[in-house]
PDB file of C-alpha atoms in Angstrom:
ATOM      1  CA  MET A 113     -10.958  40.065 -34.021  1.00  0.00           C
ATOM      2  CA  GLU A 114      -7.210  39.785 -33.529  1.00  0.00           C
ATOM      3  CA  ILE A 115      -5.012  37.142 -31.891  1.00  0.00           C
ATOM      4  CA  LYS A 116      -2.110  38.682 -29.974  1.00  0.00           C
ATOM      5  CA  VAL A 117       0.693  36.291 -28.996  1.00  0.00           C
ATOM      6  CA  CYS A 118       2.926  37.739 -26.311  1.00  0.00           C
ATOM      7  CA  THR A 119       4.714  37.343 -22.999  1.00  0.00           C
ATOM      8  CA  THR A 120       3.286  38.726 -19.772  1.00  0.00           C
ATOM      9  CA  HIS A 121       5.792  41.569 -19.912  1.00  0.00           C
ATOM     10  CA  GLU A 122       4.254  42.733 -23.192  1.00  0.00           C
ATOM     11  CA  TRP A 123       0.762  43.303 -21.828  1.00  0.00           C
ATOM     12  CA  THR A 124      -0.514  46.856 -22.127  1.00  0.00           C
ATOM     13  CA  GLU A 125      -2.598  48.689 -19.566  1.00  0.00           C
ATOM     14  CA  GLN A 126      -5.687  47.927 -21.637  1.00  0.00           C
ATOM     15  CA  ASP A 127      -4.714  44.242 -21.833  1.00  0.00           C
ATOM     16  CA  TRP A 128      -4.471  44.027 -18.049  1.00  0.00           C
ATOM     17  CA  SER A 129      -7.667  45.852 -17.221  1.00  0.00           C
ATOM     18  CA  SER A 130      -9.830  44.087 -19.816  1.00  0.00           C
ATOM     19  CA  TYR A 131      -8.275  40.679 -19.067  1.00  0.00           C
ATOM     20  CA  VAL A 132      -9.077  40.856 -15.349  1.00  0.00           C
ATOM     21  CA  ILE A 133     -12.649  41.941 -16.085  1.00  0.00           C
ATOM     22  CA  GLY A 134     -13.132  39.253 -18.743  1.00  0.00           C
ATOM     23  CA  PHE A 135     -11.678  36.430 -16.657  1.00  0.00           C
ATOM     24  CA  ASN A 136     -13.723  37.318 -13.589  1.00  0.00           C
ATOM     25  CA  ASP A 137     -16.897  37.594 -15.679  1.00  0.00           C
ATOM     26  CA  VAL A 138     -16.444  34.180 -17.287  1.00  0.00           C
ATOM     27  CA  PHE A 139     -15.345  32.263 -14.180  1.00  0.00           C
ATOM     28  CA  GLU A 140     -17.364  34.292 -11.650  1.00  0.00           C
ATOM     29  CA  ARG A 141     -14.314  35.175  -9.591  1.00  0.00           C
ATOM     30  CA  GLU A 142     -12.985  38.358  -8.009  1.00  0.00           C
ATOM     31  CA  TYR A 143      -9.265  38.026  -8.709  1.00  0.00           C
ATOM     32  CA  SER A 144      -7.116  41.151  -8.765  1.00  0.00           C
ATOM     33  CA  ARG A 145      -4.476  42.234 -11.239  1.00  0.00           C
ATOM     34  CA  GLU A 146      -1.850  41.513  -8.571  1.00  0.00           C
ATOM     35  CA  TYR A 147      -3.060  37.912  -8.336  1.00  0.00           C
ATOM     36  CA  PHE A 148      -2.497  37.334 -12.054  1.00  0.00           C
ATOM     37  CA  LYS A 149       0.836  39.154 -12.082  1.00  0.00           C
ATOM     38  CA  HIS A 150       2.130  36.916  -9.313  1.00  0.00           C
ATOM     39  CA  LYS A 151       0.766  33.827 -11.040  1.00  0.00           C
ATOM     40  CA  TYR A 152       2.187  34.573 -14.481  1.00  0.00           C
ATOM     41  CA  LEU A 153       5.504  36.146 -13.472  1.00  0.00           C
ATOM     42  CA  SER A 154       6.472  33.517 -10.865  1.00  0.00           C
ATOM     43  CA  SER A 155       7.773  31.004 -13.389  1.00  0.00           C
ATOM     44  CA  CYS A 156      11.165  29.669 -14.392  1.00  0.00           C
ATOM     45  CA  ASP A 157      11.236  32.268 -17.204  1.00  0.00           C
ATOM     46  CA  SER A 158       9.944  35.094 -14.962  1.00  0.00           C
ATOM     47  CA  CYS A 159       6.962  35.375 -17.315  1.00  0.00           C
ATOM     48  CA  SER A 160       4.253  33.316 -18.974  1.00  0.00           C
ATOM     49  CA  TYR A 161       3.158  33.028 -22.583  1.00  0.00           C
ATOM     50  CA  HIS A 162      -0.249  34.097 -23.840  1.00  0.00           C
ATOM     51  CA  SER A 163      -2.518  34.080 -26.825  1.00  0.00           C
ATOM     52  CA  LEU A 164      -4.962  36.948 -26.307  1.00  0.00           C
ATOM     53  CA  LEU A 165      -8.136  37.381 -28.340  1.00  0.00           C
ATOM     54  CA  LEU A 166      -8.854  41.094 -28.885  1.00  0.00           C
ATOM     55  CA  ASN A 167     -12.099  42.626 -30.086  1.00  0.00           C
ATOM     56  CA  GLU A 168     -12.424  45.631 -32.396  1.00  0.00           C
ATOM     57  CA  SER A 169     -11.803  47.998 -29.473  1.00  0.00           C
ATOM     58  CA  GLY A 170      -8.581  46.201 -28.487  1.00  0.00           C
ATOM     59  CA  GLU A 171     -10.105  44.664 -25.364  1.00  0.00           C
ATOM     60  CA  VAL A 172      -9.152  41.146 -24.261  1.00  0.00           C
ATOM     61  CA  VAL A 173     -12.203  38.911 -24.748  1.00  0.00           C
ATOM     62  CA  GLY A 174     -10.409  35.564 -24.691  1.00  0.00           C
ATOM     63  CA  SER A 175      -7.120  34.022 -23.650  1.00  0.00           C
ATOM     64  CA  CYS A 176      -4.984  30.904 -23.555  1.00  0.00           C
ATOM     65  CA  SER A 177      -2.008  31.063 -21.195  1.00  0.00           C
ATOM     66  CA  VAL A 178       0.948  28.736 -20.650  1.00  0.00           C
ATOM     67  CA  ILE A 179       3.166  28.937 -17.550  1.00  0.00           C
ATOM     68  CA  PRO A 180       6.661  27.404 -18.016  1.00  0.00           C
ATOM     69  CA  TYR A 181       8.168  25.054 -15.438  1.00  0.00           C
ATOM     70  CA  TYR A 182      11.287  22.924 -15.311  1.00  0.00           C
ATOM     71  CA  TYR A 183      10.862  19.171 -14.935  1.00  0.00           C
ATOM     72  CA  THR A 184      13.480  16.515 -14.453  1.00  0.00           C
ATOM     73  CA  HIS A 185      13.547  13.839 -17.119  1.00  0.00           C
ATOM     74  CA  LEU A 186      15.806  11.045 -15.953  1.00  0.00           C
ATOM     75  CA  SER A 187      19.070  12.950 -15.255  1.00  0.00           C
ATOM     76  CA  THR A 188      18.369  16.108 -17.255  1.00  0.00           C
ATOM     77  CA  ASP A 189      15.973  19.044 -17.064  1.00  0.00           C
ATOM     78  CA  LEU A 190      13.400  20.002 -19.660  1.00  0.00           C
ATOM     79  CA  LYS A 191      11.079  22.958 -19.890  1.00  0.00           C
ATOM     80  CA  THR A 192       7.365  22.201 -20.057  1.00  0.00           C
ATOM     81  CA  GLY A 193       4.385  24.521 -20.103  1.00  0.00           C
ATOM     82  CA  LEU A 194       1.197  24.304 -18.063  1.00  0.00           C
ATOM     83  CA  ALA A 195      -1.874  25.488 -19.976  1.00  0.00           C
ATOM     84  CA  VAL A 196      -4.177  27.511 -17.716  1.00  0.00           C
ATOM     85  CA  ASP A 197      -6.948  30.107 -17.684  1.00  0.00           C
ATOM     86  CA  VAL A 198      -8.448  29.359 -21.094  1.00  0.00           C
ATOM     87  CA  PHE A 199     -11.600  31.315 -21.910  1.00  0.00           C
ATOM     88  CA  ILE A 200     -13.572  33.283 -24.486  1.00  0.00           C
ATOM     89  CA  LYS A 201     -16.336  35.639 -23.397  1.00  0.00           C
ATOM     90  CA  GLU A 202     -19.759  34.340 -24.389  1.00  0.00           C
ATOM     91  CA  PRO A 203     -20.659  37.027 -27.001  1.00  0.00           C
ATOM     92  CA  TYR A 204     -17.487  36.127 -28.934  1.00  0.00           C
ATOM     93  CA  ARG A 205     -17.937  32.344 -29.057  1.00  0.00           C
ATOM     94  CA  THR A 206     -19.125  32.350 -32.663  1.00  0.00           C
ATOM     95  CA  ASP A 207     -16.182  30.466 -34.176  1.00  0.00           C
ATOM     96  CA  PRO A 208     -15.777  26.918 -32.787  1.00  0.00           C
ATOM     97  CA  LEU A 209     -12.178  26.749 -34.028  1.00  0.00           C
ATOM     98  CA  MET A 210     -11.029  30.032 -32.478  1.00  0.00           C
ATOM     99  CA  LEU A 211      -9.444  28.421 -29.389  1.00  0.00           C
ATOM    100  CA  ARG A 212      -7.587  26.006 -31.628  1.00  0.00           C
ATOM    101  CA  ARG A 213      -6.178  28.860 -33.699  1.00  0.00           C
ATOM    102  CA  MET A 214      -5.223  30.779 -30.562  1.00  0.00           C
ATOM    103  CA  TYR A 215      -3.345  27.800 -29.167  1.00  0.00           C
ATOM    104  CA  LYS A 216      -1.629  26.895 -32.437  1.00  0.00           C
ATOM    105  CA  LYS A 217      -0.327  30.459 -32.805  1.00  0.00           C
ATOM    106  CA  LEU A 218       0.954  30.329 -29.249  1.00  0.00           C
ATOM    107  CA  THR A 219       2.918  27.121 -29.846  1.00  0.00           C
ATOM    108  CA  LYS A 220       5.266  28.948 -32.230  1.00  0.00           C
ATOM    109  CA  LEU A 221       6.380  31.233 -29.402  1.00  0.00           C
ATOM    110  CA  LEU A 222       6.617  28.296 -26.994  1.00  0.00           C
ATOM    111  CA  ILE A 223       8.973  26.433 -29.335  1.00  0.00           C
ATOM    112  CA  GLU A 224      11.107  29.571 -29.691  1.00  0.00           C
ATOM    113  CA  ARG A 225      11.369  29.692 -25.891  1.00  0.00           C
ATOM    114  CA  SER A 226      12.470  26.017 -25.714  1.00  0.00           C
ATOM    115  CA  VAL A 227       9.229  24.638 -24.274  1.00  0.00           C
ATOM    116  CA  VAL A 228       9.188  20.941 -25.153  1.00  0.00           C
ATOM    117  CA  ALA A 229       5.625  20.001 -24.207  1.00  0.00           C
ATOM    118  CA  VAL A 230       2.423  21.538 -22.882  1.00  0.00           C
ATOM    119  CA  MET A 231       0.594  19.823 -20.025  1.00  0.00           C
ATOM    120  CA  ALA A 232      -2.989  20.502 -18.990  1.00  0.00           C
ATOM    121  CA  VAL A 233      -5.758  19.209 -16.751  1.00  0.00           C
ATOM    122  CA  PRO A 234      -8.911  20.391 -18.562  1.00  0.00           C
ATOM    123  CA  ASN A 235     -12.279  20.324 -16.846  1.00  0.00           C
ATOM    124  CA  ALA A 236     -15.113  18.076 -17.986  1.00  0.00           C
ATOM    125  CA  THR A 237     -16.511  20.730 -20.335  1.00  0.00           C
ATOM    126  CA  ALA A 238     -13.217  21.588 -22.025  1.00  0.00           C
ATOM    127  CA  TYR A 239     -11.721  18.097 -22.189  1.00  0.00           C
ATOM    128  CA  PRO A 240     -13.554  16.848 -25.340  1.00  0.00           C
ATOM    129  CA  TYR A 241     -12.588  20.020 -27.232  1.00  0.00           C
ATOM    130  CA  TRP A 242      -8.897  19.834 -26.438  1.00  0.00           C
ATOM    131  CA  LYS A 243      -8.719  16.117 -27.118  1.00  0.00           C
ATOM    132  CA  ASN A 244     -10.819  15.910 -30.284  1.00  0.00           C
ATOM    133  CA  VAL A 245     -10.303  19.345 -31.877  1.00  0.00           C
ATOM    134  CA  VAL A 246      -6.870  20.470 -30.704  1.00  0.00           C
ATOM    135  CA  LYS A 247      -5.626  16.867 -30.569  1.00  0.00           C
ATOM    136  CA  TRP A 248      -4.013  16.836 -27.163  1.00  0.00           C
ATOM    137  CA  LYS A 249      -3.187  13.299 -26.074  1.00  0.00           C
ATOM    138  CA  ASP A 250      -4.288  11.556 -22.897  1.00  0.00           C
ATOM    139  CA  VAL A 251      -1.611  10.721 -20.366  1.00  0.00           C
ATOM    140  CA  GLY A 252      -3.770   9.398 -17.534  1.00  0.00           C
ATOM    141  CA  ALA A 253      -6.202  10.213 -14.745  1.00  0.00           C
ATOM    142  CA  ILE A 254      -4.895  11.818 -11.563  1.00  0.00           C
ATOM    143  CA  ARG A 255      -6.277   9.976  -8.540  1.00  0.00           C
ATOM    144  CA  TYR A 256      -7.599  11.051  -5.141  1.00  0.00           C
ATOM    145  CA  TRP A 257      -6.539   9.515  -1.822  1.00  0.00           C
ATOM    146  CA  ALA A 258      -8.711  10.131   1.240  1.00  0.00           C
ATOM    147  CA  ILE A 259      -8.968   9.952   5.009  1.00  0.00           C
ATOM    148  CA  PRO A 260     -12.622  10.346   6.112  1.00  0.00           C
ATOM    149  CA  VAL A 261     -12.309  12.129   9.448  1.00  0.00           C
ATOM    150  CA  ARG A 262     -16.044  12.825   9.839  1.00  0.00           C
ATOM    151  CA  ALA A 263     -17.705  10.634   7.240  1.00  0.00           C
ATOM    152  CA  GLY A 264     -21.204  11.734   8.220  1.00  0.00           C
ATOM    153  CA  ASN A 265     -20.379  15.324   7.309  1.00  0.00           C
ATOM    154  CA  VAL A 266     -18.810  14.236   4.022  1.00  0.00           C
ATOM    155  CA  ILE A 267     -21.821  12.267   2.794  1.00  0.00           C
ATOM    156  CA  HIS A 268     -24.271  14.685   4.444  1.00  0.00           C
ATOM    157  CA  LYS A 269     -25.833  11.979   6.580  1.00  0.00           C
ATOM    158  CA  THR A 270     -26.446  11.668  10.296  1.00  0.00           C
ATOM    159  CA  SER A 271     -23.528  12.771  12.446  1.00  0.00           C
ATOM    160  CA  PHE A 272     -23.745   9.424  14.262  1.00  0.00           C
ATOM    161  CA  ILE A 273     -21.533   8.007  11.514  1.00  0.00           C
ATOM    162  CA  ASN A 274     -18.824  10.429  12.608  1.00  0.00           C
ATOM    163  CA  ILE A 275     -18.206   8.353  15.724  1.00  0.00           C
ATOM    164  CA  PHE A 276     -17.145   5.352  13.659  1.00  0.00           C
ATOM    165  CA  SER A 277     -14.986   7.373  11.270  1.00  0.00           C
ATOM    166  CA  ARG A 278     -13.209   9.041  14.193  1.00  0.00           C
ATOM    167  CA  ILE A 279     -12.492   5.621  15.720  1.00  0.00           C
ATOM    168  CA  TYR A 280     -11.201   4.504  12.306  1.00  0.00           C
ATOM    169  CA  CYS A 281      -8.860   7.517  12.163  1.00  0.00           C
ATOM    170  CA  LEU A 282      -7.504   6.861  15.643  1.00  0.00           C
ATOM    171  CA  LEU A 283      -6.843   3.204  14.835  1.00  0.00           C
ATOM    172  CA  THR A 284      -5.223   4.159  11.538  1.00  0.00           C
ATOM    173  CA  LEU A 285      -2.929   6.651  13.262  1.00  0.00           C
ATOM    174  CA  GLY A 286      -2.022   4.101  15.909  1.00  0.00           C
ATOM    175  CA  VAL A 287      -1.000   1.554  13.286  1.00  0.00           C
ATOM    176  CA  SER A 288       0.740   4.139  11.100  1.00  0.00           C
ATOM    177  CA  VAL A 289       2.909   5.598  13.844  1.00  0.00           C
ATOM    178  CA  VAL A 290       4.601   2.191  14.086  1.00  0.00           C
ATOM    179  CA  LEU A 291       4.643   1.160  10.421  1.00  0.00           C
ATOM    180  CA  SER A 292       5.795   4.549   9.117  1.00  0.00           C
ATOM    181  CA  SER A 293       9.068   4.205  11.016  1.00  0.00           C
ATOM    182  CA  PHE A 294      10.002   1.217   8.826  1.00  0.00           C
ATOM    183  CA  GLY A 295      10.233   3.268   5.644  1.00  0.00           C
ATOM    184  CA  GLY A 296       8.105   3.425   2.538  1.00  0.00           C
ATOM    185  CA  LYS A 297       9.160   6.133   0.100  1.00  0.00           C
ATOM    186  CA  GLN A 298       8.019   7.490  -3.250  1.00  0.00           C
ATOM    187  CA  ARG A 299       9.884   5.943  -6.171  1.00  0.00           C
ATOM    188  CA  LYS A 300      11.748   8.025  -8.716  1.00  0.00           C
ATOM    189  CA  PHE A 301       9.573   9.039 -11.672  1.00  0.00           C
ATOM    190  CA  SER A 302      10.858   9.817 -15.152  1.00  0.00           C
ATOM    191  CA  TYR A 303       9.049  13.179 -15.062  1.00  0.00           C
ATOM    192  CA  ALA A 304       8.877  15.279 -11.900  1.00  0.00           C
ATOM    193  CA  ILE A 305       8.754  19.010 -11.314  1.00  0.00           C
ATOM    194  CA  VAL A 306      11.973  20.633 -10.092  1.00  0.00           C
ATOM    195  CA  GLU A 307      11.317  21.460  -6.430  1.00  0.00           C
ATOM    196  CA  SER A 308      13.710  24.359  -6.009  1.00  0.00           C
ATOM    197  CA  GLU A 309      13.472  26.755  -3.077  1.00  0.00           C
ATOM    198  CA  GLU A 310      12.300  29.445  -5.470  1.00  0.00           C
ATOM    199  CA  PHE A 311       9.537  27.202  -6.796  1.00  0.00           C
ATOM    200  CA  LEU A 312       8.288  26.307  -3.320  1.00  0.00           C
ATOM    201  CA  GLN A 313       8.293  29.931  -2.178  1.00  0.00           C
ATOM    202  CA  GLU A 314       6.250  30.986  -5.191  1.00  0.00           C
ATOM    203  CA  ARG A 315       3.969  27.946  -5.087  1.00  0.00           C
ATOM    204  CA  PHE A 316       2.849  28.284  -1.478  1.00  0.00           C
ATOM    205  CA  GLY A 317       1.398  31.631  -0.497  1.00  0.00           C
ATOM    206  CA  LYS A 318      -0.158  32.854   2.717  1.00  0.00           C
ATOM    207  CA  GLU A 319      -3.320  30.769   2.197  1.00  0.00           C
ATOM    208  CA  TYR A 320      -1.308  27.570   2.819  1.00  0.00           C
ATOM    209  CA  CYS A 321      -0.332  26.113   6.184  1.00  0.00           C
ATOM    210  CA  PHE A 322       3.261  24.994   6.746  1.00  0.00           C
ATOM    211  CA  VAL A 323       4.502  22.648   9.448  1.00  0.00           C
ATOM    212  CA  GLU A 324       8.032  21.338   9.988  1.00  0.00           C
ATOM    213  CA  HIS A 325       9.214  18.439  12.159  1.00  0.00           C
ATOM    214  CA  GLY A 326      13.000  18.186  11.922  1.00  0.00           C
ATOM    215  CA  ASN A 327      13.754  17.229   8.310  1.00  0.00           C
ATOM    216  CA  ILE A 328      10.076  16.700   7.496  1.00  0.00           C
ATOM    217  CA  GLN A 329       8.066  19.451   5.821  1.00  0.00           C
ATOM    218  CA  ASN A 330       4.354  19.574   5.019  1.00  0.00           C
ATOM    219  CA  TYR A 331       2.232  22.152   3.223  1.00  0.00           C
ATOM    220  CA  PHE A 332      -1.540  21.889   3.302  1.00  0.00           C
ATOM    221  CA  ARG A 333      -4.603  24.015   2.714  1.00  0.00           C
ATOM    222  CA  ILE A 334      -8.024  23.844   4.368  1.00  0.00           C
ATOM    223  CA  VAL A 335     -11.001  24.687   2.159  1.00  0.00           C
ATOM    224  CA  ASP A 336     -14.761  24.565   2.599  1.00  0.00           C
ATOM    225  CA  GLU A 337     -16.002  22.332  -0.229  1.00  0.00           C
ATOM    226  CA  ASP A 338     -19.802  22.655  -0.265  1.00  0.00           C
ATOM    227  CA  GLY A 339     -19.998  22.454   3.505  1.00  0.00           C
ATOM    228  CA  VAL A 340     -17.260  19.818   3.868  1.00  0.00           C
ATOM    229  CA  LYS A 341     -14.186  21.177   5.651  1.00  0.00           C
ATOM    230  CA  THR A 342     -11.432  19.613   3.570  1.00  0.00           C
ATOM    231  CA  ALA A 343      -7.685  19.585   4.193  1.00  0.00           C
ATOM    232  CA  TYR A 344      -5.623  19.129   1.037  1.00  0.00           C
ATOM    233  CA  LEU A 345      -2.175  17.770   1.863  1.00  0.00           C
ATOM    234  CA  ILE A 346      -0.195  19.090  -1.102  1.00  0.00           C
ATOM    235  CA  TYR A 347       3.485  18.786  -0.225  1.00  0.00           C
ATOM    236  CA  SER A 348       4.966  16.226   2.158  1.00  0.00           C
ATOM    237  CA  ARG A 349       8.700  15.536   2.193  1.00  0.00           C
ATOM    238  CA  ASP A 350      11.276  13.852   4.403  1.00  0.00           C
ATOM    239  CA  ARG A 351      14.665  15.186   3.326  1.00  0.00           C
ATOM    240  CA  GLY A 352      13.179  16.026  -0.049  1.00  0.00           C
ATOM    241  CA  THR A 353      11.347  12.733  -0.612  1.00  0.00           C
ATOM    242  CA  LEU A 354       7.680  11.895  -0.104  1.00  0.00           C
ATOM    243  CA  SER A 355       7.452   9.109   2.443  1.00  0.00           C
ATOM    244  CA  PHE A 356       5.082   7.240   4.733  1.00  0.00           C
ATOM    245  CA  LYS A 357       6.731   8.988   7.664  1.00  0.00           C
ATOM    246  CA  SER A 358       6.256  12.476   6.201  1.00  0.00           C
ATOM    247  CA  LEU A 359       2.609  11.700   5.435  1.00  0.00           C
ATOM    248  CA  TYR A 360       2.076  10.533   8.999  1.00  0.00           C
ATOM    249  CA  LYS A 361       3.571  13.728  10.421  1.00  0.00           C
ATOM    250  CA  GLY A 362       1.397  15.884   8.170  1.00  0.00           C
ATOM    251  CA  VAL A 363      -1.824  13.985   8.836  1.00  0.00           C
ATOM    252  CA  SER A 364      -1.294  13.753  12.602  1.00  0.00           C
ATOM    253  CA  HIS A 365      -0.677  17.515  12.755  1.00  0.00           C
ATOM    254  CA  ILE A 366      -3.859  18.282  10.812  1.00  0.00           C
ATOM    255  CA  LEU A 367      -5.944  16.004  13.021  1.00  0.00           C
ATOM    256  CA  LYS A 368      -4.457  17.429  16.204  1.00  0.00           C
ATOM    257  CA  TYR A 369      -4.747  21.132  15.457  1.00  0.00           C
ATOM    258  CA  HIS A 370      -7.557  21.499  12.901  1.00  0.00           C
ATOM    259  CA  GLU A 371     -11.226  20.562  12.849  1.00  0.00           C
ATOM    260  CA  VAL A 372     -11.662  18.969   9.422  1.00  0.00           C
ATOM    261  CA  ASP A 373     -14.111  16.504   7.909  1.00  0.00           C
ATOM    262  CA  LEU A 374     -11.863  15.083   5.208  1.00  0.00           C
ATOM    263  CA  ILE A 375      -8.165  14.913   4.339  1.00  0.00           C
ATOM    264  CA  LEU A 376      -7.239  14.493   0.671  1.00  0.00           C
ATOM    265  CA  TYR A 377      -4.010  13.827  -1.185  1.00  0.00           C
ATOM    266  CA  VAL A 378      -4.122  14.142  -4.976  1.00  0.00           C
ATOM    267  CA  GLY A 379      -1.414  12.466  -7.030  1.00  0.00           C
ATOM    268  CA  PRO A 380       0.529   9.190  -7.131  1.00  0.00           C
ATOM    269  CA  LEU A 381       1.492   7.245  -4.004  1.00  0.00           C
ATOM    270  CA  SER A 382       3.855   4.525  -5.175  1.00  0.00           C
ATOM    271  CA  PHE A 383       4.518   2.953  -1.764  1.00  0.00           C
ATOM    272  CA  SER A 384       2.454   1.047   0.755  1.00  0.00           C
ATOM    273  CA  GLN A 385       0.951   3.077   3.588  1.00  0.00           C
ATOM    274  CA  THR A 386      -1.982   2.729   5.969  1.00  0.00           C
ATOM    275  CA  LEU A 387      -3.240   6.308   6.159  1.00  0.00           C
ATOM    276  CA  PHE A 388      -4.981   7.095   2.869  1.00  0.00           C
ATOM    277  CA  PHE A 389      -7.150   4.868   0.722  1.00  0.00           C
ATOM    278  CA  LYS A 390      -7.642   5.450  -2.975  1.00  0.00           C
ATOM    279  CA  LEU A 391     -11.091   6.810  -3.732  1.00  0.00           C
ATOM    280  CA  PRO A 392     -13.116   4.738  -6.204  1.00  0.00           C
ATOM    281  CA  ARG A 393     -13.631   6.765  -9.376  1.00  0.00           C
ATOM    282  CA  ARG A 394     -17.378   7.069  -8.839  1.00  0.00           C
ATOM    283  CA  PHE A 395     -16.735   8.904  -5.566  1.00  0.00           C
ATOM    284  CA  GLU A 396     -14.088  11.303  -6.874  1.00  0.00           C
ATOM    285  CA  PRO A 397     -15.143  14.981  -6.653  1.00  0.00           C
ATOM    286  CA  LYS A 398     -14.298  15.416 -10.333  1.00  0.00           C
ATOM    287  CA  LEU A 399     -12.258  13.745 -13.043  1.00  0.00           C
ATOM    288  CA  LEU A 400      -8.711  15.027 -13.440  1.00  0.00           C
ATOM    289  CA  PRO A 401      -7.426  13.994 -16.882  1.00  0.00           C
ATOM    290  CA  LEU A 402      -3.755  14.786 -17.451  1.00  0.00           C
ATOM    291  CA  THR A 403      -3.181  15.616 -21.118  1.00  0.00           C
ATOM    292  CA  CYS A 404      -0.087  16.508 -23.113  1.00  0.00           C
ATOM    293  CA  ASP A 405       0.942  18.117 -26.392  1.00  0.00           C
ATOM    294  CA  LEU A 406       4.504  17.317 -27.502  1.00  0.00           C
ATOM    295  CA  LEU A 407       5.292  20.409 -29.544  1.00  0.00           C
ATOM    296  CA  SER A 408       7.944  19.082 -31.921  1.00  0.00           C
ATOM    297  CA  PRO A 409       7.691  15.685 -33.655  1.00  0.00           C
ATOM    298  CA  ASP A 410      11.485  15.563 -33.598  1.00  0.00           C
ATOM    299  CA  ASP A 411      11.386  15.220 -29.808  1.00  0.00           C
ATOM    300  CA  SER A 412       9.336  12.018 -29.886  1.00  0.00           C
ATOM    301  CA  SER A 413      12.480   9.884 -30.021  1.00  0.00           C
ATOM    302  CA  VAL A 414      13.808  11.499 -26.823  1.00  0.00           C
ATOM    303  CA  TYR A 415      10.506  11.895 -24.962  1.00  0.00           C
ATOM    304  CA  GLY A 416       8.580   8.948 -26.332  1.00  0.00           C
ATOM    305  CA  ASP A 417       7.693   7.913 -22.782  1.00  0.00           C
ATOM    306  CA  ILE A 418       5.999  11.235 -22.017  1.00  0.00           C
ATOM    307  CA  PHE A 419       2.505   9.826 -22.682  1.00  0.00           C
ATOM    308  CA  ASP A 420       2.948   6.975 -20.186  1.00  0.00           C
ATOM    309  CA  PHE A 421       1.182   8.052 -16.994  1.00  0.00           C
ATOM    310  CA  SER A 422       3.284   5.720 -14.849  1.00  0.00           C
ATOM    311  CA  ASN A 423       6.275   7.943 -15.646  1.00  0.00           C
ATOM    312  CA  TRP A 424       4.697  11.066 -14.132  1.00  0.00           C
ATOM    313  CA  ASP A 425       4.775  12.435 -10.602  1.00  0.00           C
ATOM    314  CA  PHE A 426       1.900  14.897 -11.101  1.00  0.00           C
ATOM    315  CA  GLY A 427      -0.599  16.138  -8.537  1.00  0.00           C
ATOM    316  CA  LEU A 428      -1.729  19.233  -6.661  1.00  0.00           C
ATOM    317  CA  LEU A 429       1.879  20.336  -6.217  1.00  0.00           C
ATOM    318  CA  ASN A 430       2.096  20.789  -9.987  1.00  0.00           C
ATOM    319  CA  TYR A 431      -1.233  22.511 -10.418  1.00  0.00           C
ATOM    320  CA  ASP A 432      -4.047  23.331  -8.018  1.00  0.00           C
ATOM    321  CA  VAL A 433      -6.857  21.555  -9.876  1.00  0.00           C
ATOM    322  CA  ARG A 434      -9.122  21.026  -6.904  1.00  0.00           C
TER     323      ARG A 434
END
């Protein structure tokens, strides 16, 4: 078994073919090589960084990948990495510390490429490993905000409940159309992803819906979640800032032109608004723990606030964790 640390550009033909097969086998997906190339090459460095686990035949049987992104920190930019697509094929899971070694080897390359910290949102199975074995630190839990359009469909109960939830939505829209005109905007966070035109073009592909009203832009995606037609409102901006007014425009468009059961926003909403309500944790589809690894101890004096969740503007725009 060999650990190969490399950039995406350094993948061989065998790396690509065996990686796609291995990933799809583990996660039961049908992603193409083109999908991964777009994902890993559409970064601020025009590549991603990988720790590949190779078997005796040189085939990829495991991987840990980090995609670099620029974030603003106060008035400056810093480069962070988003850890994604971590796996080892089942026949090769004999060493419980293998993922740790793969990641630790990768961090040397990340530091060379000026990556300050690695962020991740591990699933429920992986979270204990990365926290207790790899020693990633908790930052906080990303929260869900919801509008139940057809509550009966969401809770899989009688459709009679849908009548009341539809009335609720109409009343909420009626109130919000007035209140949203009085302001209510997202505050400035210490850490927020750089929303360049290039980033937005790469982030939102053809599977996303885009709607524009003057200076207001909204991106959303409609997905069938176990029979619940769910609209995820991912990006909502009024002249570059998330606001009550931009949320209203996005929600009203979805309700007018799309038959959905539920509208979700995932991430912080720092201002008062009357559209979404925060889901109680017991009703959240899944836990979304934001974790962080500050790569150099020397940076702790500059980025000591990086583990404070209140400093982060992090949601589905940063990483599609739905």
